[in-house]
Amino acid sequence: MRIVTPRLVIREFQEKDIANLVANINNLNVSRYLSLVPYPYHKKDAKFWVHHNQGEARKRPRKNYDLGIELKSTHELIGGIGLCKIDRFVGKATMGYWLGEDYWRQGIMSEAARAMIDFAFNKLGLTRIDIEAFTKNIPSNGLIKSLRFKYEGTSQRCHRAKSTGQWHDANFYGLLRKDYKK
Ligand SMILES: CC(C)(COP(=O)(O)OP(=O)(O)OC[C@H]1O[C@@H](n2cnc3c(N)ncnc32)[C@H](O)[C@@H]1OP(=O)(O)O)[C@@H](O)C(=O)NCCC(=O)NCCS
């Protein structure tokens, strides 16, 4: 699985990504508002993630596309984006993403997310994408709104970040294919 955009290659994780995974995610500014990412983040955690996703890539039908984001200019892994919990009967999936701090605010996740949304609607034929962000996560809530997801409500104390042990409220959003195409 490979999606190419002007600046990025979105592709399966590989063994060679392990060092860059650790370098980019072993940072509380990245993992503070993620549910499942430990801090500190060790090489063994990165190895587990790469091997886990190599297993997911072999499953048919595939339910989870957790992919790496490679910067074309350096060929380095700088982040990740996922389309997960794919429910083909309902026609929906859940999107999530993270980016190394050095690459923030350059429109990179907008570029990656638009490509994944296009893949979800036009290749997988889904009709809805779910996304959620901790209420305190200003960058992600901003990005989600800029992608034209609709806010659908807030759940209280529904997540606990593995990195900090803190409980969080989360905003829930949805994007329908018919609204995205407008
Ligand atoms: C959330 C995250 C992926 C954003 O990636 P990014 O590449 O920096 O985002 P973009 O540059 O594409 O920004 C797109 C829009 O999002 C909003 N946004 C991004 N960062 C923001 C910030 N720090 N403050 C306010 N709005 C922000 C803005 O609307 C921005 O558009 P603009 O730059 O034209 O104003 C990045 O901050 C990150 O990886 N954070 C840590 C991991 C994480 O929280 N993941 C999401 C879990 S739900």
PDB file of C-alpha atoms and ligand atoms in Angstrom:
ATOM      1  CA  MET A   1       0.000   0.000   0.000  1.00  0.00           C
ATOM      2  CA  ARG A   2       1.523   3.298  -1.119  1.00  0.00           C
ATOM      3  CA  ILE A   3       0.109   6.777  -1.645  1.00  0.00           C
ATOM      4  CA  VAL A   4       2.304   9.483  -3.136  1.00  0.00           C
ATOM      5  CA  THR A   5       1.550  13.189  -2.588  1.00  0.00           C
ATOM      6  CA  PRO A   6       3.665  16.215  -3.623  1.00  0.00           C
ATOM      7  CA  ARG A   7       5.953  16.047  -0.542  1.00  0.00           C
ATOM      8  CA  LEU A   8       5.215  12.629   0.965  1.00  0.00           C
ATOM      9  CA  VAL A   9       5.121   8.890   0.479  1.00  0.00           C
ATOM     10  CA  ILE A  10       2.532   7.229   2.711  1.00  0.00           C
ATOM     11  CA  ARG A  11       3.465   3.561   2.946  1.00  0.00           C
ATOM     12  CA  GLU A  12       3.792   0.441   5.103  1.00  0.00           C
ATOM     13  CA  PHE A  13       6.221   0.611   8.058  1.00  0.00           C
ATOM     14  CA  GLN A  14       9.570  -1.102   7.472  1.00  0.00           C
ATOM     15  CA  GLU A  15      12.450  -2.304   9.688  1.00  0.00           C
ATOM     16  CA  LYS A  16      14.534   0.670   8.534  1.00  0.00           C
ATOM     17  CA  ASP A  17      11.964   3.032  10.171  1.00  0.00           C
ATOM     18  CA  ILE A  18      12.665   1.874  13.737  1.00  0.00           C
ATOM     19  CA  ALA A  19      15.315   4.503  14.556  1.00  0.00           C
ATOM     20  CA  ASN A  20      13.230   7.354  13.085  1.00  0.00           C
ATOM     21  CA  LEU A  21      10.117   6.121  14.874  1.00  0.00           C
ATOM     22  CA  VAL A  22      11.922   6.361  18.207  1.00  0.00           C
ATOM     23  CA  ALA A  23      13.506   9.721  17.328  1.00  0.00           C
ATOM     24  CA  ASN A  24      10.136  11.265  16.458  1.00  0.00           C
ATOM     25  CA  ILE A  25       7.734   9.702  18.982  1.00  0.00           C
ATOM     26  CA  ASN A  26       9.948   9.644  22.050  1.00  0.00           C
ATOM     27  CA  ASN A  27       8.761  13.183  22.771  1.00  0.00           C
ATOM     28  CA  LEU A  28       5.988  14.066  25.213  1.00  0.00           C
ATOM     29  CA  ASN A  29       4.889  16.924  22.954  1.00  0.00           C
ATOM     30  CA  VAL A  30       3.975  14.257  20.399  1.00  0.00           C
ATOM     31  CA  SER A  31       2.577  11.553  22.702  1.00  0.00           C
ATOM     32  CA  ARG A  32       0.860  13.661  25.404  1.00  0.00           C
ATOM     33  CA  TYR A  33      -2.519  13.578  23.636  1.00  0.00           C
ATOM     34  CA  LEU A  34      -2.264  10.065  22.165  1.00  0.00           C
ATOM     35  CA  SER A  35      -3.969   7.172  23.993  1.00  0.00           C
ATOM     36  CA  LEU A  36      -1.690   4.244  23.288  1.00  0.00           C
ATOM     37  CA  VAL A  37       1.859   5.585  22.915  1.00  0.00           C
ATOM     38  CA  PRO A  38       4.138   5.054  25.940  1.00  0.00           C
ATOM     39  CA  TYR A  39       6.726   7.550  27.171  1.00  0.00           C
ATOM     40  CA  PRO A  40       9.632   6.968  27.178  1.00  0.00           C
ATOM     41  CA  TYR A  41       9.272   5.206  23.830  1.00  0.00           C
ATOM     42  CA  HIS A  42      11.941   2.529  23.355  1.00  0.00           C
ATOM     43  CA  LYS A  43      13.353   0.651  20.380  1.00  0.00           C
ATOM     44  CA  LYS A  44      11.336  -2.419  21.469  1.00  0.00           C
ATOM     45  CA  ASP A  45       8.128  -0.378  21.224  1.00  0.00           C
ATOM     46  CA  ALA A  46       9.015   0.700  17.673  1.00  0.00           C
ATOM     47  CA  LYS A  47       9.895  -2.899  16.719  1.00  0.00           C
ATOM     48  CA  PHE A  48       6.543  -4.091  18.068  1.00  0.00           C
ATOM     49  CA  TRP A  49       4.684  -1.392  16.077  1.00  0.00           C
ATOM     50  CA  VAL A  50       6.486  -2.218  12.795  1.00  0.00           C
ATOM     51  CA  HIS A  51       5.927  -5.972  13.165  1.00  0.00           C
ATOM     52  CA  HIS A  52       2.322  -5.550  14.313  1.00  0.00           C
ATOM     53  CA  ASN A  53       1.514  -3.500  11.212  1.00  0.00           C
ATOM     54  CA  GLN A  54       3.329  -5.897   8.899  1.00  0.00           C
ATOM     55  CA  GLY A  55       0.906  -8.525  10.274  1.00  0.00           C
ATOM     56  CA  GLU A  56      -2.093  -6.231   9.720  1.00  0.00           C
ATOM     57  CA  ALA A  57      -1.010  -5.670   6.108  1.00  0.00           C
ATOM     58  CA  ARG A  58      -1.265  -9.415   5.418  1.00  0.00           C
ATOM     59  CA  LYS A  59      -4.857  -9.774   6.700  1.00  0.00           C
ATOM     60  CA  ARG A  60      -7.710 -10.169   4.220  1.00  0.00           C
ATOM     61  CA  PRO A  61     -10.003  -8.380   4.394  1.00  0.00           C
ATOM     62  CA  ARG A  62      -7.731  -5.714   5.849  1.00  0.00           C
ATOM     63  CA  LYS A  63      -9.232  -3.856   8.818  1.00  0.00           C
ATOM     64  CA  ASN A  64      -6.410  -1.492   9.720  1.00  0.00           C
ATOM     65  CA  TYR A  65      -4.145   0.651   7.569  1.00  0.00           C
ATOM     66  CA  ASP A  66      -1.624   2.163   9.992  1.00  0.00           C
ATOM     67  CA  LEU A  67       0.959   3.634   7.646  1.00  0.00           C
ATOM     68  CA  GLY A  68       4.212   5.537   7.854  1.00  0.00           C
ATOM     69  CA  ILE A  69       4.697   9.036   6.429  1.00  0.00           C
ATOM     70  CA  GLU A  70       8.005   9.397   4.591  1.00  0.00           C
ATOM     71  CA  LEU A  71       9.347  12.775   3.547  1.00  0.00           C
ATOM     72  CA  LYS A  72      10.318  12.541  -0.131  1.00  0.00           C
ATOM     73  CA  SER A  73      13.189  15.026   0.216  1.00  0.00           C
ATOM     74  CA  THR A  74      15.066  12.988   2.863  1.00  0.00           C
ATOM     75  CA  HIS A  75      13.466   9.503   2.520  1.00  0.00           C
ATOM     76  CA  GLU A  76      13.016   9.564   6.300  1.00  0.00           C
ATOM     77  CA  LEU A  77       9.998   8.471   8.284  1.00  0.00           C
ATOM     78  CA  ILE A  78       8.537  11.573   9.964  1.00  0.00           C
ATOM     79  CA  GLY A  79       5.096  10.445  11.148  1.00  0.00           C
ATOM     80  CA  GLY A  80       2.227   8.053  10.904  1.00  0.00           C
ATOM     81  CA  ILE A  81      -1.376   8.061   9.771  1.00  0.00           C
ATOM     82  CA  GLY A  82      -4.012   5.372  10.176  1.00  0.00           C
ATOM     83  CA  LEU A  83      -7.348   4.381   8.809  1.00  0.00           C
ATOM     84  CA  CYS A  84      -8.463   1.761  11.300  1.00  0.00           C
ATOM     85  CA  LYS A  85     -11.403  -0.275  12.588  1.00  0.00           C
ATOM     86  CA  ILE A  86     -12.669  -0.494   9.015  1.00  0.00           C
ATOM     87  CA  ASP A  87     -16.289  -1.623   9.027  1.00  0.00           C
ATOM     88  CA  ARG A  88     -17.217  -2.430   5.444  1.00  0.00           C
ATOM     89  CA  PHE A  89     -20.845  -3.232   6.328  1.00  0.00           C
ATOM     90  CA  VAL A  90     -21.442   0.244   7.791  1.00  0.00           C
ATOM     91  CA  GLY A  91     -18.936   1.842   5.398  1.00  0.00           C
ATOM     92  CA  LYS A  92     -16.808   3.582   7.994  1.00  0.00           C
ATOM     93  CA  ALA A  93     -13.324   3.756   9.514  1.00  0.00           C
ATOM     94  CA  THR A  94     -11.491   5.745  12.187  1.00  0.00           C
ATOM     95  CA  MET A  95      -8.593   8.040  11.295  1.00  0.00           C
ATOM     96  CA  GLY A  96      -5.634   8.939  13.539  1.00  0.00           C
ATOM     97  CA  TYR A  97      -2.210  10.542  12.973  1.00  0.00           C
ATOM     98  CA  TRP A  98       0.976  11.938  14.503  1.00  0.00           C
ATOM     99  CA  LEU A  99       3.981  13.863  13.200  1.00  0.00           C
ATOM    100  CA  GLY A 100       7.472  14.510  14.592  1.00  0.00           C
ATOM    101  CA  GLU A 101       7.624  17.941  16.235  1.00  0.00           C
ATOM    102  CA  ASP A 102      10.276  19.251  13.796  1.00  0.00           C
ATOM    103  CA  TYR A 103       7.707  18.989  10.977  1.00  0.00           C
ATOM    104  CA  TRP A 104       4.682  20.675  12.568  1.00  0.00           C
ATOM    105  CA  ARG A 105       2.816  23.588  11.037  1.00  0.00           C
ATOM    106  CA  GLN A 106       4.046  23.111   7.457  1.00  0.00           C
ATOM    107  CA  GLY A 107       0.777  21.676   6.124  1.00  0.00           C
ATOM    108  CA  ILE A 108       2.223  18.155   6.149  1.00  0.00           C
ATOM    109  CA  MET A 109      -0.594  16.429   8.032  1.00  0.00           C
ATOM    110  CA  SER A 110      -3.184  18.297   5.954  1.00  0.00           C
ATOM    111  CA  GLU A 111      -1.498  16.833   2.856  1.00  0.00           C
ATOM    112  CA  ALA A 112      -1.357  13.303   4.337  1.00  0.00           C
ATOM    113  CA  ALA A 113      -4.897  13.398   5.762  1.00  0.00           C
ATOM    114  CA  ARG A 114      -6.426  14.598   2.477  1.00  0.00           C
ATOM    115  CA  ALA A 115      -4.711  11.712   0.686  1.00  0.00           C
ATOM    116  CA  MET A 116      -6.019   9.187   3.246  1.00  0.00           C
ATOM    117  CA  ILE A 117      -9.544  10.628   3.052  1.00  0.00           C
ATOM    118  CA  ASP A 118      -9.399  10.303  -0.725  1.00  0.00           C
ATOM    119  CA  PHE A 119      -8.215   6.689  -0.331  1.00  0.00           C
ATOM    120  CA  ALA A 120     -11.028   5.924   2.139  1.00  0.00           C
ATOM    121  CA  PHE A 121     -13.797   7.351  -0.017  1.00  0.00           C
ATOM    122  CA  ASN A 122     -12.550   6.619  -3.521  1.00  0.00           C
ATOM    123  CA  LYS A 123     -10.558   3.386  -3.165  1.00  0.00           C
ATOM    124  CA  LEU A 124     -12.140   1.643  -0.165  1.00  0.00           C
ATOM    125  CA  GLY A 125     -15.598   2.992  -1.022  1.00  0.00           C
ATOM    126  CA  LEU A 126     -16.328   4.056   2.563  1.00  0.00           C
ATOM    127  CA  THR A 127     -19.004   6.655   3.272  1.00  0.00           C
ATOM    128  CA  ARG A 128     -17.933   7.940   6.696  1.00  0.00           C
ATOM    129  CA  ILE A 129     -14.714   8.644   8.601  1.00  0.00           C
ATOM    130  CA  ASP A 130     -14.700   8.997  12.391  1.00  0.00           C
ATOM    131  CA  ILE A 131     -12.040  10.963  14.199  1.00  0.00           C
ATOM    132  CA  GLU A 132     -11.583  12.040  17.791  1.00  0.00           C
ATOM    133  CA  ALA A 133      -9.189  14.395  19.564  1.00  0.00           C
ATOM    134  CA  PHE A 134      -8.612  15.101  23.236  1.00  0.00           C
ATOM    135  CA  THR A 135     -10.291  18.436  24.020  1.00  0.00           C
ATOM    136  CA  LYS A 136      -6.925  19.904  25.078  1.00  0.00           C
ATOM    137  CA  ASN A 137      -5.296  19.047  21.743  1.00  0.00           C
ATOM    138  CA  ILE A 138      -5.615  22.429  20.017  1.00  0.00           C
ATOM    139  CA  PRO A 139      -3.532  21.546  16.907  1.00  0.00           C
ATOM    140  CA  SER A 140      -5.480  18.369  16.173  1.00  0.00           C
ATOM    141  CA  ASN A 141      -8.908  19.929  16.789  1.00  0.00           C
ATOM    142  CA  GLY A 142      -7.839  22.763  14.441  1.00  0.00           C
ATOM    143  CA  LEU A 143      -6.654  20.354  11.757  1.00  0.00           C
ATOM    144  CA  ILE A 144      -9.842  18.275  11.987  1.00  0.00           C
ATOM    145  CA  LYS A 145     -12.047  21.343  11.516  1.00  0.00           C
ATOM    146  CA  SER A 146      -9.904  22.521   8.583  1.00  0.00           C
ATOM    147  CA  LEU A 147     -10.535  19.111   6.954  1.00  0.00           C
ATOM    148  CA  ARG A 148     -14.289  19.840   7.191  1.00  0.00           C
ATOM    149  CA  PHE A 149     -15.171  17.146   9.754  1.00  0.00           C
ATOM    150  CA  LYS A 150     -18.350  17.973  11.687  1.00  0.00           C
ATOM    151  CA  TYR A 151     -18.218  18.143  15.487  1.00  0.00           C
ATOM    152  CA  GLU A 152     -20.642  15.582  16.938  1.00  0.00           C
ATOM    153  CA  GLY A 153     -20.098  15.807  20.693  1.00  0.00           C
ATOM    154  CA  THR A 154     -17.714  15.427  23.618  1.00  0.00           C
ATOM    155  CA  SER A 155     -17.214  12.399  25.860  1.00  0.00           C
ATOM    156  CA  GLN A 156     -15.953  12.982  29.368  1.00  0.00           C
ATOM    157  CA  ARG A 157     -12.910  11.204  30.798  1.00  0.00           C
ATOM    158  CA  CYS A 158     -13.088   8.591  28.048  1.00  0.00           C
ATOM    159  CA  HIS A 159      -9.337   8.196  27.429  1.00  0.00           C
ATOM    160  CA  ARG A 160      -6.208   7.815  29.504  1.00  0.00           C
ATOM    161  CA  ALA A 161      -2.919   8.744  27.829  1.00  0.00           C
ATOM    162  CA  LYS A 162      -0.366   5.970  28.274  1.00  0.00           C
ATOM    163  CA  SER A 163       2.453   8.547  28.164  1.00  0.00           C
ATOM    164  CA  THR A 164       1.322  10.649  31.139  1.00  0.00           C
ATOM    165  CA  GLY A 165      -1.361   8.570  32.891  1.00  0.00           C
ATOM    166  CA  GLN A 166      -3.726  11.576  32.623  1.00  0.00           C
ATOM    167  CA  TRP A 167      -7.431  11.122  31.854  1.00  0.00           C
ATOM    168  CA  HIS A 168      -8.918  13.187  29.042  1.00  0.00           C
ATOM    169  CA  ASP A 169     -12.223  14.320  27.562  1.00  0.00           C
ATOM    170  CA  ALA A 170     -12.428  13.874  23.793  1.00  0.00           C
ATOM    171  CA  ASN A 171     -14.236  15.640  20.947  1.00  0.00           C
ATOM    172  CA  PHE A 172     -15.832  13.370  18.357  1.00  0.00           C
ATOM    173  CA  TYR A 173     -16.141  14.310  14.688  1.00  0.00           C
ATOM    174  CA  GLY A 174     -17.408  12.692  11.487  1.00  0.00           C
ATOM    175  CA  LEU A 175     -16.919  13.308   7.787  1.00  0.00           C
ATOM    176  CA  LEU A 176     -19.409  11.950   5.243  1.00  0.00           C
ATOM    177  CA  ARG A 177     -18.350  11.274   1.670  1.00  0.00           C
ATOM    178  CA  LYS A 178     -21.268  13.337   0.351  1.00  0.00           C
ATOM    179  CA  ASP A 179     -20.134  16.372   2.377  1.00  0.00           C
ATOM    180  CA  TYR A 180     -16.444  15.995   1.459  1.00  0.00           C
ATOM    181  CA  LYS A 181     -17.241  15.922  -2.248  1.00  0.00           C
ATOM    182  CA  LYS A 182     -19.319  19.092  -2.169  1.00  0.00           C
TER     183      LYS A 182
HETATM  184  C1  LIG B   1      -1.932  17.441  15.117  1.00  0.00           C
HETATM  185  C2  LIG B   1      -0.743  17.427  14.168  1.00  0.00           C
HETATM  186  C3  LIG B   1      -0.716  16.105  13.415  1.00  0.00           C
HETATM  187  C4  LIG B   1      -0.891  18.576  13.162  1.00  0.00           C
HETATM  188  O1  LIG B   1       0.014  18.379  12.087  1.00  0.00           O
HETATM  189  P1  LIG B   1       0.581  19.601  11.212  1.00  0.00           P
HETATM  190  O2  LIG B   1       1.224  19.021  10.006  1.00  0.00           O
HETATM  191  O3  LIG B   1       1.378  20.489  12.073  1.00  0.00           O
HETATM  192  O4  LIG B   1      -0.771  20.334  10.788  1.00  0.00           O
HETATM  193  P2  LIG B   1      -0.910  21.300   9.523  1.00  0.00           P
HETATM  194  O5  LIG B   1       0.332  22.121   9.376  1.00  0.00           O
HETATM  195  O6  LIG B   1      -1.364  20.508   8.343  1.00  0.00           O
HETATM  196  O7  LIG B   1      -2.075  22.264  10.027  1.00  0.00           O
HETATM  197  C5  LIG B   1      -3.375  22.253   9.461  1.00  0.00           C
HETATM  198  C6  LIG B   1      -4.282  23.136  10.272  1.00  0.00           C
HETATM  199  O8  LIG B   1      -4.450  22.607  11.594  1.00  0.00           O
HETATM  200  C7  LIG B   1      -4.524  23.681  12.542  1.00  0.00           C
HETATM  201  N1  LIG B   1      -3.345  23.669  13.425  1.00  0.00           N
HETATM  202  C8  LIG B   1      -2.218  22.930  13.316  1.00  0.00           C
HETATM  203  N2  LIG B   1      -1.373  23.192  14.335  1.00  0.00           N
HETATM  204  C9  LIG B   1      -1.972  24.121  15.098  1.00  0.00           C
HETATM  205  C10 LIG B   1      -1.606  24.787  16.297  1.00  0.00           C
HETATM  206  N3  LIG B   1      -0.437  24.562  16.909  1.00  0.00           N
HETATM  207  N4  LIG B   1      -2.479  25.681  16.824  1.00  0.00           N
HETATM  208  C11 LIG B   1      -3.654  25.922  16.235  1.00  0.00           C
HETATM  209  N5  LIG B   1      -4.072  25.315  15.082  1.00  0.00           N
HETATM  210  C12 LIG B   1      -3.235  24.427  14.529  1.00  0.00           C
HETATM  211  C13 LIG B   1      -4.558  24.953  11.730  1.00  0.00           C
HETATM  212  O9  LIG B   1      -5.907  25.202  11.352  1.00  0.00           O
HETATM  213  C14 LIG B   1      -3.742  24.546  10.495  1.00  0.00           C
HETATM  214  O10 LIG B   1      -3.980  25.325   9.358  1.00  0.00           O
HETATM  215  P3  LIG B   1      -3.091  26.661   9.145  1.00  0.00           P
HETATM  216  O11 LIG B   1      -1.647  26.299   9.364  1.00  0.00           O
HETATM  217  O12 LIG B   1      -3.406  27.038   7.736  1.00  0.00           O
HETATM  218  O13 LIG B   1      -3.585  27.640  10.168  1.00  0.00           O
HETATM  219  C15 LIG B   1       0.600  17.605  14.941  1.00  0.00           C
HETATM  220  O14 LIG B   1       0.496  18.755  15.733  1.00  0.00           O
HETATM  221  C16 LIG B   1       0.942  16.419  15.823  1.00  0.00           C
HETATM  222  O15 LIG B   1       1.469  15.422  15.367  1.00  0.00           O
HETATM  223  N6  LIG B   1       0.664  16.499  17.150  1.00  0.00           N
HETATM  224  C17 LIG B   1       1.015  15.438  18.095  1.00  0.00           C
HETATM  225  C18 LIG B   1       0.278  14.142  17.849  1.00  0.00           C
HETATM  226  C19 LIG B   1      -1.225  14.340  17.918  1.00  0.00           C
HETATM  227  O16 LIG B   1      -1.716  15.076  18.764  1.00  0.00           O
HETATM  228  N7  LIG B   1      -1.958  13.651  17.013  1.00  0.00           N
HETATM  229  C20 LIG B   1      -3.407  13.784  16.932  1.00  0.00           C
HETATM  230  C21 LIG B   1      -4.114  12.969  17.914  1.00  0.00           C
HETATM  231  S1  LIG B   1      -5.901  13.207  17.777  1.00  0.00           S
END
